[in-house]
mmCIF file of C-alpha atoms in Angstrom:
data_model
loop_
_atom_site.group_PDB
_atom_site.id
_atom_site.type_symbol
_atom_site.label_atom_id
_atom_site.label_comp_id
_atom_site.label_asym_id
_atom_site.label_seq_id
_atom_site.Cartn_x
_atom_site.Cartn_y
_atom_site.Cartn_z
ATOM 1 C CA ASN A 1191 -33.934 101.192 37.057
ATOM 2 C CA ALA A 1192 -31.776 103.465 34.840
ATOM 3 C CA GLY A 1193 -32.941 106.982 34.499
ATOM 4 C CA VAL A 1194 -32.836 109.079 31.385
ATOM 5 C CA MET A 1195 -29.501 108.839 29.837
ATOM 6 C CA GLN A 1196 -27.715 111.192 27.495
ATOM 7 C CA ASN A 1197 -24.294 111.282 25.944
ATOM 8 C CA PRO A 1198 -22.057 112.912 25.584
ATOM 9 C CA ARG A 1199 -22.156 114.743 28.842
ATOM 10 C CA HIS A 1200 -19.892 117.376 27.028
ATOM 11 C CA LEU A 1201 -19.058 118.287 23.397
ATOM 12 C CA VAL A 1202 -17.003 120.658 21.994
ATOM 13 C CA ARG A 1203 -17.558 121.405 18.250
ATOM 14 C CA ARG A 1204 -15.833 124.312 16.140
ATOM 15 C CA ARG A 1205 -17.947 126.713 14.047
ATOM 16 C CA GLY A 1206 -19.810 124.922 10.764
ATOM 17 C CA GLN A 1207 -19.217 121.536 12.484
ATOM 18 C CA GLU A 1208 -22.269 119.057 13.164
ATOM 19 C CA ALA A 1209 -23.160 118.269 16.595
ATOM 20 C CA ARG A 1210 -25.167 114.901 17.596
ATOM 21 C CA LEU A 1211 -26.803 114.653 20.978
ATOM 22 C CA ARG A 1212 -28.160 111.415 22.166
ATOM 23 C CA CYS A 1213 -30.858 110.640 24.471
ATOM 24 C CA SER A 1214 -32.101 107.221 25.792
ATOM 25 C CA PRO A 1215 -35.424 107.555 27.628
ATOM 26 C CA MET A 1216 -36.314 105.638 30.870
ATOM 27 C CA LYS A 1217 -37.733 101.995 30.599
ATOM 28 C CA GLY A 1218 -41.166 101.953 29.463
ATOM 29 C CA HIS A 1219 -41.314 105.445 28.409
ATOM 30 C CA SER A 1220 -42.061 106.239 24.954
ATOM 31 C CA HIS A 1221 -42.282 110.062 24.823
ATOM 32 C CA VAL A 1222 -39.400 112.183 24.650
ATOM 33 C CA TYR A 1223 -38.621 115.893 24.826
ATOM 34 C CA TRP A 1224 -36.057 118.336 24.189
ATOM 35 C CA TYR A 1225 -35.258 121.334 26.142
ATOM 36 C CA ARG A 1226 -32.395 124.020 25.771
ATOM 37 C CA GLN A 1227 -31.016 126.005 28.835
ATOM 38 C CA LEU A 1228 -28.945 129.154 27.544
ATOM 39 C CA PRO A 1229 -26.799 131.136 30.210
ATOM 40 C CA GLU A 1230 -28.929 133.025 32.751
ATOM 41 C CA GLU A 1231 -32.325 131.568 31.144
ATOM 42 C CA GLY A 1232 -34.536 129.201 32.029
ATOM 43 C CA LEU A 1233 -35.331 125.758 30.397
ATOM 44 C CA LYS A 1234 -36.847 126.057 26.770
ATOM 45 C CA PHE A 1235 -39.212 123.578 25.084
ATOM 46 C CA MET A 1236 -37.929 122.585 21.851
ATOM 47 C CA VAL A 1237 -39.484 119.410 20.284
ATOM 48 C CA TYR A 1238 -41.545 116.675 21.716
ATOM 49 C CA LEU A 1239 -41.317 113.441 19.934
ATOM 50 C CA GLN A 1240 -42.963 109.762 20.188
ATOM 51 C CA LYS A 1241 -41.549 106.704 18.699
ATOM 52 C CA GLU A 1242 -41.086 107.255 14.743
ATOM 53 C CA ASN A 1243 -43.071 110.508 14.892
ATOM 54 C CA ILE A 1244 -42.331 114.339 15.697
ATOM 55 C CA ILE A 1245 -45.296 115.635 17.579
ATOM 56 C CA ASP A 1246 -44.545 119.227 18.070
ATOM 57 C CA GLU A 1247 -41.247 121.085 16.818
ATOM 58 C CA SER A 1248 -42.593 124.520 17.544
ATOM 59 C CA GLY A 1249 -39.731 125.526 19.748
ATOM 60 C CA MET A 1250 -36.884 124.335 17.279
ATOM 61 C CA PRO A 1251 -35.118 126.662 15.412
ATOM 62 C CA LYS A 1252 -36.310 125.977 11.708
ATOM 63 C CA GLU A 1253 -32.831 125.862 10.167
ATOM 64 C CA ARG A 1254 -29.830 123.637 11.249
ATOM 65 C CA PHE A 1255 -32.000 121.862 13.889
ATOM 66 C CA SER A 1256 -33.685 118.649 13.686
ATOM 67 C CA ALA A 1257 -34.708 115.634 16.055
ATOM 68 C CA GLU A 1258 -35.538 112.149 15.520
ATOM 69 C CA PHE A 1259 -36.779 109.022 17.608
ATOM 70 C CA PRO A 1260 -36.456 105.865 15.483
ATOM 71 C CA LYS A 1261 -38.304 102.681 16.479
ATOM 72 C CA GLU A 1262 -34.875 101.331 17.567
ATOM 73 C CA GLY A 1263 -32.241 103.361 19.274
ATOM 74 C CA PRO A 1264 -31.844 106.641 21.165
ATOM 75 C CA SER A 1265 -33.483 109.631 20.336
ATOM 76 C CA ILE A 1266 -31.060 112.136 18.325
ATOM 77 C CA LEU A 1267 -31.079 116.125 18.253
ATOM 78 C CA ARG A 1268 -28.839 116.991 15.331
ATOM 79 C CA ILE A 1269 -27.334 120.620 14.675
ATOM 80 C CA GLN A 1270 -25.933 121.254 11.581
ATOM 81 C CA GLN A 1271 -23.167 124.108 11.286
ATOM 82 C CA VAL A 1272 -22.797 124.974 14.838
ATOM 83 C CA VAL A 1273 -22.374 128.735 15.557
ATOM 84 C CA ARG A 1274 -21.520 130.357 18.975
ATOM 85 C CA GLY A 1275 -25.038 130.932 20.090
ATOM 86 C CA ASP A 1276 -25.757 127.252 19.991
ATOM 87 C CA SER A 1277 -23.779 126.991 23.135
ATOM 88 C CA ALA A 1278 -25.805 125.961 25.745
ATOM 89 C CA ALA A 1279 -26.978 122.926 27.796
ATOM 90 C CA TYR A 1280 -29.474 120.492 25.817
ATOM 91 C CA PHE A 1281 -31.830 118.482 28.267
ATOM 92 C CA CYS A 1282 -33.880 115.555 27.393
ATOM 93 C CA ALA A 1283 -36.744 114.190 29.592
ATOM 94 C CA SER A 1284 -39.045 111.199 28.940
ATOM 95 C CA SER A 1285 -42.497 110.294 30.088
ATOM 96 C CA ARG A 1286 -44.590 107.214 30.121
ATOM 97 C CA GLN A 1287 -47.607 109.115 28.609
ATOM 98 C CA GLY A 1288 -47.711 112.550 26.649
ATOM 99 C CA ALA A 1289 -50.239 114.188 28.903
ATOM 100 C CA MET A 1290 -49.569 116.459 31.856
ATOM 101 C CA GLY A 1291 -51.383 116.303 34.958
ATOM 102 C CA THR A 1292 -51.432 112.581 35.295
ATOM 103 C CA ASP A 1293 -47.797 112.370 33.883
ATOM 104 C CA THR A 1294 -44.262 113.563 34.673
ATOM 105 C CA GLN A 1295 -41.220 114.208 32.689
ATOM 106 C CA TYR A 1296 -38.202 113.153 33.978
ATOM 107 C CA PHE A 1297 -35.048 114.699 32.922
ATOM 108 C CA GLY A 1298 -31.413 113.442 31.816
ATOM 109 C CA PRO A 1299 -28.468 114.927 32.923
ATOM 110 C CA GLY A 1300 -27.792 117.214 30.029
ATOM 111 C CA THR A 1301 -25.456 117.584 26.999
ATOM 112 C CA ARG A 1302 -23.171 120.991 27.592
ATOM 113 C CA LEU A 1303 -22.515 122.058 24.079
ATOM 114 C CA THR A 1304 -19.504 124.486 23.511
ATOM 115 C CA VAL A 1305 -18.939 125.874 20.318
ATOM 116 C CA LEU A 1306 -15.592 127.687 19.873
ATOM 117 C CA THR B 605 -42.008 137.638 28.102
ATOM 118 C CA GLN B 606 -41.262 135.346 31.092
ATOM 119 C CA LEU B 607 -44.334 133.196 31.826
ATOM 120 C CA LEU B 608 -43.423 132.077 35.287
ATOM 121 C CA GLU B 609 -41.744 134.518 37.342
ATOM 122 C CA GLN B 610 -39.625 132.957 40.309
ATOM 123 C CA SER B 611 -38.776 134.936 43.572
ATOM 124 C CA PRO B 612 -36.426 135.653 44.953
ATOM 125 C CA GLN B 613 -33.762 134.728 42.210
ATOM 126 C CA PHE B 614 -31.109 134.415 44.862
ATOM 127 C CA LEU B 615 -31.195 133.499 48.766
ATOM 128 C CA SER B 616 -28.621 133.089 50.844
ATOM 129 C CA ILE B 617 -29.548 131.743 54.705
ATOM 130 C CA GLN B 618 -27.990 130.175 57.424
ATOM 131 C CA GLU B 619 -28.445 126.582 58.680
ATOM 132 C CA GLY B 620 -31.441 126.345 60.481
ATOM 133 C CA GLU B 621 -33.619 128.933 59.066
ATOM 134 C CA ASN B 622 -37.028 128.795 57.364
ATOM 135 C CA LEU B 623 -37.411 130.274 53.669
ATOM 136 C CA THR B 624 -40.360 130.444 50.922
ATOM 137 C CA VAL B 625 -39.840 130.595 47.408
ATOM 138 C CA TYR B 626 -42.386 131.686 45.037
ATOM 139 C CA CYS B 627 -43.745 131.392 41.249
ATOM 140 C CA ASN B 628 -45.903 133.377 39.830
ATOM 141 C CA SER B 629 -47.801 133.890 36.480
ATOM 142 C CA SER B 630 -50.832 135.463 35.002
ATOM 143 C CA SER B 631 -51.596 132.243 33.044
ATOM 144 C CA VAL B 632 -53.405 129.269 34.408
ATOM 145 C CA PHE B 633 -51.452 125.994 34.530
ATOM 146 C CA SER B 634 -52.929 122.372 34.403
ATOM 147 C CA SER B 635 -50.125 121.203 36.921
ATOM 148 C CA LEU B 636 -47.255 122.698 38.299
ATOM 149 C CA GLN B 637 -43.664 120.892 38.915
ATOM 150 C CA TRP B 638 -40.892 121.786 41.028
ATOM 151 C CA TYR B 639 -37.659 120.701 40.741
ATOM 152 C CA ARG B 640 -34.181 121.061 42.035
ATOM 153 C CA GLN B 641 -31.198 121.505 39.833
ATOM 154 C CA GLU B 642 -27.391 120.388 40.970
ATOM 155 C CA PRO B 643 -24.551 122.384 39.043
ATOM 156 C CA GLY B 644 -23.913 120.263 35.950
ATOM 157 C CA GLU B 645 -26.700 118.019 36.363
ATOM 158 C CA GLY B 646 -30.276 117.846 34.875
ATOM 159 C CA PRO B 647 -33.477 118.868 36.917
ATOM 160 C CA VAL B 648 -34.696 116.247 39.597
ATOM 161 C CA LEU B 649 -38.443 116.267 40.105
ATOM 162 C CA LEU B 650 -39.676 117.117 43.637
ATOM 163 C CA VAL B 651 -43.475 117.145 43.221
ATOM 164 C CA THR B 652 -46.146 117.818 40.997
ATOM 165 C CA VAL B 653 -49.260 119.662 41.941
ATOM 166 C CA VAL B 654 -52.574 119.426 39.743
ATOM 167 C CA THR B 655 -55.303 120.760 42.048
ATOM 168 C CA GLY B 656 -56.094 124.542 42.709
ATOM 169 C CA GLY B 657 -55.352 124.822 46.378
ATOM 170 C CA GLU B 658 -53.308 121.906 46.851
ATOM 171 C CA VAL B 659 -50.710 121.283 49.563
ATOM 172 C CA LYS B 660 -48.157 118.565 49.249
ATOM 173 C CA LYS B 661 -45.268 117.995 51.950
ATOM 174 C CA LEU B 662 -42.357 116.436 51.128
ATOM 175 C CA LYS B 663 -40.169 115.860 54.496
ATOM 176 C CA ARG B 664 -39.267 119.734 55.321
ATOM 177 C CA LEU B 665 -40.622 120.931 51.993
ATOM 178 C CA THR B 666 -44.143 122.070 51.647
ATOM 179 C CA PHE B 667 -45.321 122.875 48.250
ATOM 180 C CA GLN B 668 -48.573 124.754 47.530
ATOM 181 C CA PHE B 669 -50.721 125.227 44.234
ATOM 182 C CA GLY B 670 -52.938 128.543 44.356
ATOM 183 C CA ASP B 671 -56.513 128.535 44.047
ATOM 184 C CA ALA B 672 -56.558 129.777 40.767
ATOM 185 C CA ARG B 673 -53.372 127.666 39.553
ATOM 186 C CA LYS B 674 -51.583 130.526 38.540
ATOM 187 C CA ASP B 675 -48.951 130.530 41.386
ATOM 188 C CA SER B 676 -47.206 128.059 43.761
ATOM 189 C CA SER B 677 -44.881 128.186 46.537
ATOM 190 C CA LEU B 678 -42.333 126.337 48.142
ATOM 191 C CA HIS B 679 -41.585 126.548 52.103
ATOM 192 C CA ILE B 680 -38.569 124.849 53.731
ATOM 193 C CA THR B 681 -38.205 124.401 57.080
ATOM 194 C CA ALA B 682 -35.051 124.235 59.159
ATOM 195 C CA ALA B 683 -33.028 124.438 55.826
ATOM 196 C CA GLN B 684 -29.945 122.535 55.786
ATOM 197 C CA PRO B 685 -26.658 122.887 53.545
ATOM 198 C CA GLY B 686 -27.824 119.924 51.605
ATOM 199 C CA ASP B 687 -30.676 121.782 50.517
ATOM 200 C CA THR B 688 -28.605 123.979 48.732
ATOM 201 C CA GLY B 689 -29.379 124.271 44.876
ATOM 202 C CA LEU B 690 -31.394 125.779 42.099
ATOM 203 C CA TYR B 691 -35.058 125.495 42.554
ATOM 204 C CA LEU B 692 -37.106 125.545 39.177
ATOM 205 C CA CYS B 693 -40.634 125.580 39.056
ATOM 206 C CA ALA B 694 -42.494 124.537 35.602
ATOM 207 C CA GLY B 695 -46.021 124.578 34.535
ATOM 208 C CA ALA B 696 -48.044 123.009 32.348
ATOM 209 C CA ARG B 697 -50.399 125.268 30.298
ATOM 210 C CA ALA B 698 -54.080 124.360 30.615
ATOM 211 C CA GLY B 699 -55.886 123.384 27.355
ATOM 212 C CA GLY B 700 -53.919 122.001 24.529
ATOM 213 C CA SER B 701 -49.928 121.264 24.036
ATOM 214 C CA ASN B 702 -49.853 120.705 27.964
ATOM 215 C CA TYR B 703 -46.782 118.695 27.340
ATOM 216 C CA LYS B 704 -44.763 121.887 26.904
ATOM 217 C CA LEU B 705 -43.113 122.564 30.425
ATOM 218 C CA THR B 706 -42.864 126.346 30.994
ATOM 219 C CA PHE B 707 -39.897 126.762 33.156
ATOM 220 C CA GLY B 708 -39.244 129.987 35.742
ATOM 221 C CA LYS B 709 -35.414 130.837 35.490
ATOM 222 C CA GLY B 710 -34.887 129.522 39.326
ATOM 223 C CA THR B 711 -34.313 130.407 42.849
ATOM 224 C CA LEU B 712 -30.372 129.759 43.413
ATOM 225 C CA LEU B 713 -30.374 128.609 47.459
ATOM 226 C CA THR B 714 -27.437 128.532 49.373
ATOM 227 C CA VAL B 715 -27.594 127.050 53.065
ATOM 228 C CA ASN B 716 -24.686 128.052 54.926
ATOM 229 C CA PRO B 717 -23.397 125.997 57.898
#
């Protein structure tokens, strides 16, 4: 039973390029969450998606960042025109249901983004 | 403002010793989770606690959720080198948006043989 899968595991981009991070949730999970872990910081919530819907993007920067979870295929976190401050580990988590207390978020291995 | 404060930030002990790490907040959480994260990997869930005062045991690990659901502790008995890692607590705030996990910065534990 595969867990949450993320690819690529490591991504290097130059300033101004685009970064695309992919996340495939666990089988049977229809809720996806993205978190960012900056150096020396804890994980910070970015966005919560269900299939074809963005439920909460309050933690995501208003500019250059977007996320989607299409009907078919993985969830995508897209960062346009990357800057050095975007360098971080980006983690995806999935859950069977959206409410905590009766559900649990399972995390993928992360994508380490380095912006040169 | 860090909503979840973890202490200590770093802990280095010898194999066989006992230890406790703490996770404190002024906010109430509907549930709290403990994760362990290895370098270069994602957080791996250890336990979820939901009820105030709840105590859960996982082999040599004992987790407690405070009565007021504002704090939690993780106690490890007879630590082993395999316990080395970053221990993270994460809470789901009570009320709406309870899917947003708030993470502490973690306790980096090193168990020396």
